[in-house]
Amino acid sequence: MIQYLGGSKMESAFSRPQIVFMLLLSLGISNHVFIIPHLIQAAGRDAWISILLGYAVLIGWSFILIRVLKSMGTSLFSDWLHARIGLWGGWMFRVLLLLYILVLAVMIVFDTTRNIDIYLLPKTPNTVVVVSFVLISYWAASAGLKTIVYMSAVLLPIVWLLGIGISIFTMGSKDYGIMFPIWAEGLRPNLNGSVIVVGGSVELLLLLLIQHNMRRPVDYKTLFVLLTLLVGLIAGPTFGSLSAFGPAEAGNMRIPAFEQWRLLMLGDYISHVDFLAAFQLMSGSVTRTALLVHLLPQLLTGRSGKFRQTIMVVGAAIASIPSLLQVSDITMQGAIHNYFYLSSFLFGIVLITGLFAITCIKRKKGA
């Protein structure tokens, strides 16, 4: 197992807070930034109600997830599946999770590089932006989980303080009365929005591939705190975007959370500090891409270092294809809005139900 993990025994033992920091930064960039326009488009001024509904669903879903994690203990996900349902049954779940991770990787590379092009480097060739971003992320992934975890521990407090700061300093530009009345459009938009909230948060399934690197398995208290913080990362910019721009304008923005930085002025002379938002964006995006690429080899058979590196190279290359081909942003965002979040919602429910059923199967003799 130590050889498979590509490091020393010490590298494979992380504390619960360290893993929580990493997941908050890597999963939070999606929940805090990219999910917001889709949520507001779906639910309008009731987006914050959708967050509450989605949170309730996720609480129930998390009870099943923790049952699966407890059954796994410190076993590798692939080994646990093989011991319970055999080689071919295990491959079915592993391939599904592999495809899911690849989709997530494609989305984060596309969203990040496209927003760099829109907001930061409009005159820089697209190929330079995409290749540079993917190479940095691949380097972090190939350096090992220890690098990703320690990188998160350094970056997350800074990113969090910046987020709290922008929320406080722009309060004078916001009108929270815009978020009322509720249910003006009926219940359907709220349900659509809650599907997006749940679909964007079932990425906690990545714990299945990380838990064996922890000193102690995840307990429900840790999972509950992590889930609550991730949902809170959706709520913060949603409240801010609705109260600052209104539901119609915020829904049309590419990144409403980024636009809030343009409202900030420090005194009479200091403005245009949205470069700090670029730091937030890159911190989360590099961590997220590196983690997804790093996890890909776990779902395949080979365990040598060369095999792992090959799989990570191939995964990073696949993730960059839509960005390099310059697929239309309108097409990509339409596909994400109309298909991804609903598919992710269903995937999270079906997969965790199947894994829960596996926990009721006794281990095979000799496994």
PDB file of N, CA and C in Angstrom, residues 144-225:
ATOM      1  N   GLY A 144       2.365  14.605  -4.952  1.00  0.00           N
ATOM      2  CA  GLY A 144       1.766  13.775  -3.918  1.00  0.00           C
ATOM      3  C   GLY A 144       0.705  14.499  -3.117  1.00  0.00           C
ATOM      4  N   LEU A 145      -0.092  13.708  -2.406  1.00  0.00           N
ATOM      5  CA  LEU A 145      -1.174  14.274  -1.604  1.00  0.00           C
ATOM      6  C   LEU A 145      -0.630  15.166  -0.492  1.00  0.00           C
ATOM      7  N   LYS A 146       0.550  14.842   0.004  1.00  0.00           N
ATOM      8  CA  LYS A 146       1.148  15.658   1.065  1.00  0.00           C
ATOM      9  C   LYS A 146       1.324  17.100   0.602  1.00  0.00           C
ATOM     10  N   THR A 147       1.770  17.272  -0.628  1.00  0.00           N
ATOM     11  CA  THR A 147       1.940  18.623  -1.174  1.00  0.00           C
ATOM     12  C   THR A 147       0.608  19.352  -1.265  1.00  0.00           C
ATOM     13  N   ILE A 148      -0.429  18.664  -1.737  1.00  0.00           N
ATOM     14  CA  ILE A 148      -1.745  19.279  -1.884  1.00  0.00           C
ATOM     15  C   ILE A 148      -2.316  19.659  -0.525  1.00  0.00           C
ATOM     16  N   VAL A 149      -2.177  18.773   0.459  1.00  0.00           N
ATOM     17  CA  VAL A 149      -2.704  19.033   1.802  1.00  0.00           C
ATOM     18  C   VAL A 149      -1.997  20.227   2.435  1.00  0.00           C
ATOM     19  N   TYR A 150      -0.659  20.260   2.379  1.00  0.00           N
ATOM     20  CA  TYR A 150       0.082  21.350   3.003  1.00  0.00           C
ATOM     21  C   TYR A 150      -0.152  22.668   2.265  1.00  0.00           C
ATOM     22  N   MET A 151      -0.300  22.599   0.953  1.00  0.00           N
ATOM     23  CA  MET A 151      -0.614  23.787   0.181  1.00  0.00           C
ATOM     24  C   MET A 151      -1.963  24.368   0.616  1.00  0.00           C
ATOM     25  N   SER A 152      -2.924  23.496   0.849  1.00  0.00           N
ATOM     26  CA  SER A 152      -4.254  23.930   1.290  1.00  0.00           C
ATOM     27  C   SER A 152      -4.202  24.560   2.672  1.00  0.00           C
ATOM     28  N   ALA A 153      -3.391  23.971   3.551  1.00  0.00           N
ATOM     29  CA  ALA A 153      -3.288  24.487   4.917  1.00  0.00           C
ATOM     30  C   ALA A 153      -2.747  25.915   4.937  1.00  0.00           C
ATOM     31  N   VAL A 154      -1.880  26.238   3.983  1.00  0.00           N
ATOM     32  CA  VAL A 154      -1.322  27.588   3.902  1.00  0.00           C
ATOM     33  C   VAL A 154      -2.297  28.553   3.229  1.00  0.00           C
ATOM     34  N   LEU A 155      -2.932  28.108   2.154  1.00  0.00           N
ATOM     35  CA  LEU A 155      -3.743  29.012   1.337  1.00  0.00           C
ATOM     36  C   LEU A 155      -5.139  29.266   1.887  1.00  0.00           C
ATOM     37  N   LEU A 156      -5.766  28.244   2.492  1.00  0.00           N
ATOM     38  CA  LEU A 156      -7.160  28.397   2.902  1.00  0.00           C
ATOM     39  C   LEU A 156      -7.381  29.540   3.886  1.00  0.00           C
ATOM     40  N   PRO A 157      -6.576  29.700   4.945  1.00  0.00           N
ATOM     41  CA  PRO A 157      -6.820  30.835   5.852  1.00  0.00           C
ATOM     42  C   PRO A 157      -6.769  32.188   5.147  1.00  0.00           C
ATOM     43  N   ILE A 158      -5.848  32.347   4.195  1.00  0.00           N
ATOM     44  CA  ILE A 158      -5.763  33.610   3.462  1.00  0.00           C
ATOM     45  C   ILE A 158      -7.007  33.818   2.611  1.00  0.00           C
ATOM     46  N   VAL A 159      -7.404  32.771   1.897  1.00  0.00           N
ATOM     47  CA  VAL A 159      -8.597  32.847   1.044  1.00  0.00           C
ATOM     48  C   VAL A 159      -9.838  33.154   1.886  1.00  0.00           C
ATOM     49  N   TRP A 160      -9.932  32.520   3.036  1.00  0.00           N
ATOM     50  CA  TRP A 160     -11.091  32.720   3.904  1.00  0.00           C
ATOM     51  C   TRP A 160     -11.131  34.154   4.437  1.00  0.00           C
ATOM     52  N   LEU A 161      -9.993  34.681   4.872  1.00  0.00           N
ATOM     53  CA  LEU A 161      -9.953  36.046   5.376  1.00  0.00           C
ATOM     54  C   LEU A 161     -10.329  37.055   4.294  1.00  0.00           C
ATOM     55  N   LEU A 162      -9.874  36.806   3.069  1.00  0.00           N
ATOM     56  CA  LEU A 162     -10.247  37.689   1.957  1.00  0.00           C
ATOM     57  C   LEU A 162     -11.750  37.646   1.710  1.00  0.00           C
ATOM     58  N   GLY A 163     -12.343  36.449   1.798  1.00  0.00           N
ATOM     59  CA  GLY A 163     -13.783  36.327   1.610  1.00  0.00           C
ATOM     60  C   GLY A 163     -14.574  37.053   2.675  1.00  0.00           C
ATOM     61  N   ILE A 164     -14.138  36.935   3.923  1.00  0.00           N
ATOM     62  CA  ILE A 164     -14.813  37.654   5.013  1.00  0.00           C
ATOM     63  C   ILE A 164     -14.640  39.157   4.832  1.00  0.00           C
ATOM     64  N   GLY A 165     -13.446  39.561   4.404  1.00  0.00           N
ATOM     65  CA  GLY A 165     -13.186  40.977   4.209  1.00  0.00           C
ATOM     66  C   GLY A 165     -14.065  41.606   3.149  1.00  0.00           C
ATOM     67  N   ILE A 166     -14.192  40.948   1.999  1.00  0.00           N
ATOM     68  CA  ILE A 166     -15.029  41.520   0.940  1.00  0.00           C
ATOM     69  C   ILE A 166     -16.486  41.578   1.355  1.00  0.00           C
ATOM     70  N   SER A 167     -16.928  40.596   2.141  1.00  0.00           N
ATOM     71  CA  SER A 167     -18.309  40.608   2.627  1.00  0.00           C
ATOM     72  C   SER A 167     -18.569  41.797   3.546  1.00  0.00           C
ATOM     73  N   ILE A 168     -17.609  42.092   4.426  1.00  0.00           N
ATOM     74  CA  ILE A 168     -17.782  43.190   5.385  1.00  0.00           C
ATOM     75  C   ILE A 168     -17.676  44.551   4.693  1.00  0.00           C
ATOM     76  N   PHE A 169     -16.667  44.719   3.849  1.00  0.00           N
ATOM     77  CA  PHE A 169     -16.402  46.032   3.261  1.00  0.00           C
ATOM     78  C   PHE A 169     -17.407  46.432   2.186  1.00  0.00           C
ATOM     79  N   THR A 170     -18.200  45.491   1.684  1.00  0.00           N
ATOM     80  CA  THR A 170     -19.195  45.849   0.658  1.00  0.00           C
ATOM     81  C   THR A 170     -20.623  45.878   1.204  1.00  0.00           C
ATOM     82  N   MET A 171     -20.780  45.773   2.521  1.00  0.00           N
ATOM     83  CA  MET A 171     -22.129  45.751   3.095  1.00  0.00           C
ATOM     84  C   MET A 171     -22.899  47.028   2.777  1.00  0.00           C
ATOM     85  N   GLY A 172     -22.210  48.150   2.669  1.00  0.00           N
ATOM     86  CA  GLY A 172     -22.886  49.404   2.363  1.00  0.00           C
ATOM     87  C   GLY A 172     -23.468  49.450   0.963  1.00  0.00           C
ATOM     88  N   SER A 173     -23.041  48.554   0.094  1.00  0.00           N
ATOM     89  CA  SER A 173     -23.535  48.527  -1.293  1.00  0.00           C
ATOM     90  C   SER A 173     -24.652  47.509  -1.490  1.00  0.00           C
ATOM     91  N   LYS A 174     -25.121  46.918  -0.405  1.00  0.00           N
ATOM     92  CA  LYS A 174     -26.077  45.816  -0.522  1.00  0.00           C
ATOM     93  C   LYS A 174     -27.416  46.165   0.113  1.00  0.00           C
ATOM     94  N   ASP A 175     -28.460  45.588  -0.456  1.00  0.00           N
ATOM     95  CA  ASP A 175     -29.822  45.751   0.065  1.00  0.00           C
ATOM     96  C   ASP A 175     -30.428  44.363   0.220  1.00  0.00           C
ATOM     97  N   TYR A 176     -30.456  43.862   1.430  1.00  0.00           N
ATOM     98  CA  TYR A 176     -30.930  42.505   1.666  1.00  0.00           C
ATOM     99  C   TYR A 176     -32.442  42.370   1.516  1.00  0.00           C
ATOM    100  N   GLY A 177     -33.139  43.493   1.416  1.00  0.00           N
ATOM    101  CA  GLY A 177     -34.575  43.433   1.173  1.00  0.00           C
ATOM    102  C   GLY A 177     -34.920  42.891  -0.200  1.00  0.00           C
ATOM    103  N   ILE A 178     -33.923  42.894  -1.117  1.00  0.00           N
ATOM    104  CA  ILE A 178     -34.139  42.366  -2.464  1.00  0.00           C
ATOM    105  C   ILE A 178     -34.509  40.885  -2.421  1.00  0.00           C
ATOM    106  N   MET A 179     -34.090  40.172  -1.385  1.00  0.00           N
ATOM    107  CA  MET A 179     -34.319  38.724  -1.320  1.00  0.00           C
ATOM    108  C   MET A 179     -35.746  38.374  -0.906  1.00  0.00           C
ATOM    109  N   PHE A 180     -36.589  39.364  -0.703  1.00  0.00           N
ATOM    110  CA  PHE A 180     -37.983  39.129  -0.351  1.00  0.00           C
ATOM    111  C   PHE A 180     -38.883  39.804  -1.380  1.00  0.00           C
ATOM    112  N   PRO A 181     -40.127  39.312  -1.562  1.00  0.00           N
ATOM    113  CA  PRO A 181     -40.794  38.213  -0.842  1.00  0.00           C
ATOM    114  C   PRO A 181     -40.312  36.849  -1.362  1.00  0.00           C
ATOM    115  N   ILE A 182     -40.514  35.834  -0.555  1.00  0.00           N
ATOM    116  CA  ILE A 182     -40.137  34.484  -0.958  1.00  0.00           C
ATOM    117  C   ILE A 182     -41.303  33.801  -1.651  1.00  0.00           C
ATOM    118  N   TRP A 183     -40.978  32.789  -2.442  1.00  0.00           N
ATOM    119  CA  TRP A 183     -41.957  31.964  -3.155  1.00  0.00           C
ATOM    120  C   TRP A 183     -42.865  32.766  -4.086  1.00  0.00           C
ATOM    121  N   ALA A 184     -42.342  33.885  -4.578  1.00  0.00           N
ATOM    122  CA  ALA A 184     -43.151  34.688  -5.499  1.00  0.00           C
ATOM    123  C   ALA A 184     -43.362  33.958  -6.819  1.00  0.00           C
ATOM    124  N   GLU A 185     -42.424  33.085  -7.201  1.00  0.00           N
ATOM    125  CA  GLU A 185     -42.526  32.332  -8.448  1.00  0.00           C
ATOM    126  C   GLU A 185     -43.020  30.905  -8.237  1.00  0.00           C
ATOM    127  N   GLY A 186     -43.445  30.571  -7.028  1.00  0.00           N
ATOM    128  CA  GLY A 186     -43.905  29.216  -6.749  1.00  0.00           C
ATOM    129  C   GLY A 186     -42.786  28.323  -6.226  1.00  0.00           C
ATOM    130  N   LEU A 187     -43.102  27.054  -6.029  1.00  0.00           N
ATOM    131  CA  LEU A 187     -42.167  26.118  -5.413  1.00  0.00           C
ATOM    132  C   LEU A 187     -41.175  25.527  -6.407  1.00  0.00           C
ATOM    133  N   ARG A 188     -41.536  25.418  -7.669  1.00  0.00           N
ATOM    134  CA  ARG A 188     -40.687  24.731  -8.648  1.00  0.00           C
ATOM    135  C   ARG A 188     -39.276  25.308  -8.748  1.00  0.00           C
ATOM    136  N   PRO A 189     -39.114  26.653  -8.830  1.00  0.00           N
ATOM    137  CA  PRO A 189     -37.745  27.189  -8.886  1.00  0.00           C
ATOM    138  C   PRO A 189     -36.909  26.808  -7.663  1.00  0.00           C
ATOM    139  N   ASN A 190     -37.551  26.731  -6.501  1.00  0.00           N
ATOM    140  CA  ASN A 190     -36.825  26.338  -5.297  1.00  0.00           C
ATOM    141  C   ASN A 190     -36.320  24.910  -5.399  1.00  0.00           C
ATOM    142  N   LEU A 191     -37.141  24.032  -5.952  1.00  0.00           N
ATOM    143  CA  LEU A 191     -36.731  22.632  -6.113  1.00  0.00           C
ATOM    144  C   LEU A 191     -35.608  22.518  -7.141  1.00  0.00           C
ATOM    145  N   ASN A 192     -35.725  23.282  -8.228  1.00  0.00           N
ATOM    146  CA  ASN A 192     -34.662  23.269  -9.230  1.00  0.00           C
ATOM    147  C   ASN A 192     -33.341  23.751  -8.627  1.00  0.00           C
ATOM    148  N   GLY A 193     -33.433  24.796  -7.818  1.00  0.00           N
ATOM    149  CA  GLY A 193     -32.232  25.309  -7.185  1.00  0.00           C
ATOM    150  C   GLY A 193     -31.642  24.335  -6.183  1.00  0.00           C
ATOM    151  N   SER A 194     -32.510  23.628  -5.447  1.00  0.00           N
ATOM    152  CA  SER A 194     -31.998  22.665  -4.461  1.00  0.00           C
ATOM    153  C   SER A 194     -31.287  21.498  -5.143  1.00  0.00           C
ATOM    154  N   VAL A 195     -31.740  21.125  -6.334  1.00  0.00           N
ATOM    155  CA  VAL A 195     -31.052  20.075  -7.099  1.00  0.00           C
ATOM    156  C   VAL A 195     -29.627  20.533  -7.434  1.00  0.00           C
ATOM    157  N   ILE A 196     -29.467  21.803  -7.790  1.00  0.00           N
ATOM    158  CA  ILE A 196     -28.143  22.329  -8.095  1.00  0.00           C
ATOM    159  C   ILE A 196     -27.259  22.329  -6.846  1.00  0.00           C
ATOM    160  N   VAL A 197     -27.826  22.708  -5.705  1.00  0.00           N
ATOM    161  CA  VAL A 197     -27.060  22.720  -4.454  1.00  0.00           C
ATOM    162  C   VAL A 197     -26.577  21.313  -4.112  1.00  0.00           C
ATOM    163  N   VAL A 198     -27.483  20.336  -4.193  1.00  0.00           N
ATOM    164  CA  VAL A 198     -27.115  18.951  -3.870  1.00  0.00           C
ATOM    165  C   VAL A 198     -26.139  18.415  -4.911  1.00  0.00           C
ATOM    166  N   GLY A 199     -26.435  18.663  -6.193  1.00  0.00           N
ATOM    167  CA  GLY A 199     -25.573  18.172  -7.266  1.00  0.00           C
ATOM    168  C   GLY A 199     -24.162  18.714  -7.187  1.00  0.00           C
ATOM    169  N   GLY A 200     -24.023  19.933  -6.670  1.00  0.00           N
ATOM    170  CA  GLY A 200     -22.698  20.511  -6.538  1.00  0.00           C
ATOM    171  C   GLY A 200     -21.966  20.096  -5.280  1.00  0.00           C
ATOM    172  N   SER A 201     -22.667  19.455  -4.336  1.00  0.00           N
ATOM    173  CA  SER A 201     -22.067  19.102  -3.046  1.00  0.00           C
ATOM    174  C   SER A 201     -21.820  17.613  -2.865  1.00  0.00           C
ATOM    175  N   VAL A 202     -22.354  16.784  -3.758  1.00  0.00           N
ATOM    176  CA  VAL A 202     -22.116  15.344  -3.617  1.00  0.00           C
ATOM    177  C   VAL A 202     -20.674  14.971  -3.955  1.00  0.00           C
ATOM    178  N   GLU A 203     -19.873  15.984  -4.306  1.00  0.00           N
ATOM    179  CA  GLU A 203     -18.445  15.735  -4.512  1.00  0.00           C
ATOM    180  C   GLU A 203     -17.762  15.265  -3.231  1.00  0.00           C
ATOM    181  N   LEU A 204     -18.473  15.329  -2.117  1.00  0.00           N
ATOM    182  CA  LEU A 204     -17.950  14.748  -0.876  1.00  0.00           C
ATOM    183  C   LEU A 204     -17.692  13.260  -1.031  1.00  0.00           C
ATOM    184  N   LEU A 205     -18.187  12.670  -2.116  1.00  0.00           N
ATOM    185  CA  LEU A 205     -17.868  11.275  -2.426  1.00  0.00           C
ATOM    186  C   LEU A 205     -16.362  11.064  -2.572  1.00  0.00           C
ATOM    187  N   LEU A 206     -15.610  12.138  -2.825  1.00  0.00           N
ATOM    188  CA  LEU A 206     -14.166  12.011  -2.933  1.00  0.00           C
ATOM    189  C   LEU A 206     -13.541  11.499  -1.635  1.00  0.00           C
ATOM    190  N   LEU A 207     -14.257  11.624  -0.525  1.00  0.00           N
ATOM    191  CA  LEU A 207     -13.764  11.068   0.742  1.00  0.00           C
ATOM    192  C   LEU A 207     -13.538   9.561   0.636  1.00  0.00           C
ATOM    193  N   LEU A 208     -14.280   8.911  -0.254  1.00  0.00           N
ATOM    194  CA  LEU A 208     -14.103   7.469  -0.445  1.00  0.00           C
ATOM    195  C   LEU A 208     -12.684   7.144  -0.907  1.00  0.00           C
ATOM    196  N   LEU A 209     -12.061   8.067  -1.625  1.00  0.00           N
ATOM    197  CA  LEU A 209     -10.732   7.838  -2.176  1.00  0.00           C
ATOM    198  C   LEU A 209      -9.627   8.459  -1.320  1.00  0.00           C
ATOM    199  N   ILE A 210     -10.020   9.151  -0.256  1.00  0.00           N
ATOM    200  CA  ILE A 210      -9.044   9.863   0.563  1.00  0.00           C
ATOM    201  C   ILE A 210      -8.915   9.265   1.958  1.00  0.00           C
ATOM    202  N   GLN A 211      -9.978   8.628   2.456  1.00  0.00           N
ATOM    203  CA  GLN A 211     -10.016   8.244   3.869  1.00  0.00           C
ATOM    204  C   GLN A 211      -8.848   7.345   4.274  1.00  0.00           C
ATOM    205  N   HIS A 212      -8.364   6.484   3.357  1.00  0.00           N
ATOM    206  CA  HIS A 212      -7.276   5.583   3.732  1.00  0.00           C
ATOM    207  C   HIS A 212      -5.969   6.333   4.003  1.00  0.00           C
ATOM    208  N   ASN A 213      -5.910   7.610   3.626  1.00  0.00           N
ATOM    209  CA  ASN A 213      -4.736   8.428   3.909  1.00  0.00           C
ATOM    210  C   ASN A 213      -4.804   9.099   5.279  1.00  0.00           C
ATOM    211  N   MET A 214      -5.868   8.855   6.029  1.00  0.00           N
ATOM    212  CA  MET A 214      -6.074   9.540   7.297  1.00  0.00           C
ATOM    213  C   MET A 214      -5.657   8.668   8.476  1.00  0.00           C
ATOM    214  N   ARG A 215      -5.227   9.327   9.550  1.00  0.00           N
ATOM    215  CA  ARG A 215      -4.836   8.596  10.756  1.00  0.00           C
ATOM    216  C   ARG A 215      -6.037   7.883  11.371  1.00  0.00           C
ATOM    217  N   ARG A 216      -7.186   8.551  11.332  1.00  0.00           N
ATOM    218  CA  ARG A 216      -8.421   7.960  11.844  1.00  0.00           C
ATOM    219  C   ARG A 216      -9.527   8.166  10.810  1.00  0.00           C
ATOM    220  N   PRO A 217     -10.421   7.199  10.641  1.00  0.00           N
ATOM    221  CA  PRO A 217     -11.516   7.375   9.683  1.00  0.00           C
ATOM    222  C   PRO A 217     -12.390   8.576  10.038  1.00  0.00           C
ATOM    223  N   VAL A 218     -13.087   9.076   9.061  1.00  0.00           N
ATOM    224  CA  VAL A 218     -13.983  10.213   9.263  1.00  0.00           C
ATOM    225  C   VAL A 218     -15.123   9.814  10.193  1.00  0.00           C
ATOM    226  N   ASP A 219     -15.433  10.669  11.160  1.00  0.00           N
ATOM    227  CA  ASP A 219     -16.615  10.449  11.987  1.00  0.00           C
ATOM    228  C   ASP A 219     -17.712  11.410  11.534  1.00  0.00           C
ATOM    229  N   TYR A 220     -18.930  11.235  12.076  1.00  0.00           N
ATOM    230  CA  TYR A 220     -20.033  12.049  11.572  1.00  0.00           C
ATOM    231  C   TYR A 220     -19.875  13.519  11.946  1.00  0.00           C
ATOM    232  N   LYS A 221     -19.281  13.795  13.106  1.00  0.00           N
ATOM    233  CA  LYS A 221     -19.079  15.182  13.503  1.00  0.00           C
ATOM    234  C   LYS A 221     -18.237  15.919  12.464  1.00  0.00           C
ATOM    235  N   THR A 222     -17.139  15.282  12.025  1.00  0.00           N
ATOM    236  CA  THR A 222     -16.276  15.890  11.014  1.00  0.00           C
ATOM    237  C   THR A 222     -17.022  16.080   9.700  1.00  0.00           C
ATOM    238  N   LEU A 223     -17.772  15.053   9.289  1.00  0.00           N
ATOM    239  CA  LEU A 223     -18.513  15.133   8.033  1.00  0.00           C
ATOM    240  C   LEU A 223     -19.577  16.219   8.104  1.00  0.00           C
ATOM    241  N   PHE A 224     -20.254  16.333   9.224  1.00  0.00           N
ATOM    242  CA  PHE A 224     -21.301  17.352   9.387  1.00  0.00           C
ATOM    243  C   PHE A 224     -20.710  18.756   9.307  1.00  0.00           C
ATOM    244  N   VAL A 225     -19.585  18.968   9.989  1.00  0.00           N
ATOM    245  CA  VAL A 225     -18.926  20.282   9.943  1.00  0.00           C
ATOM    246  C   VAL A 225     -18.490  20.606   8.519  1.00  0.00           C
TER     247      VAL A 225
END
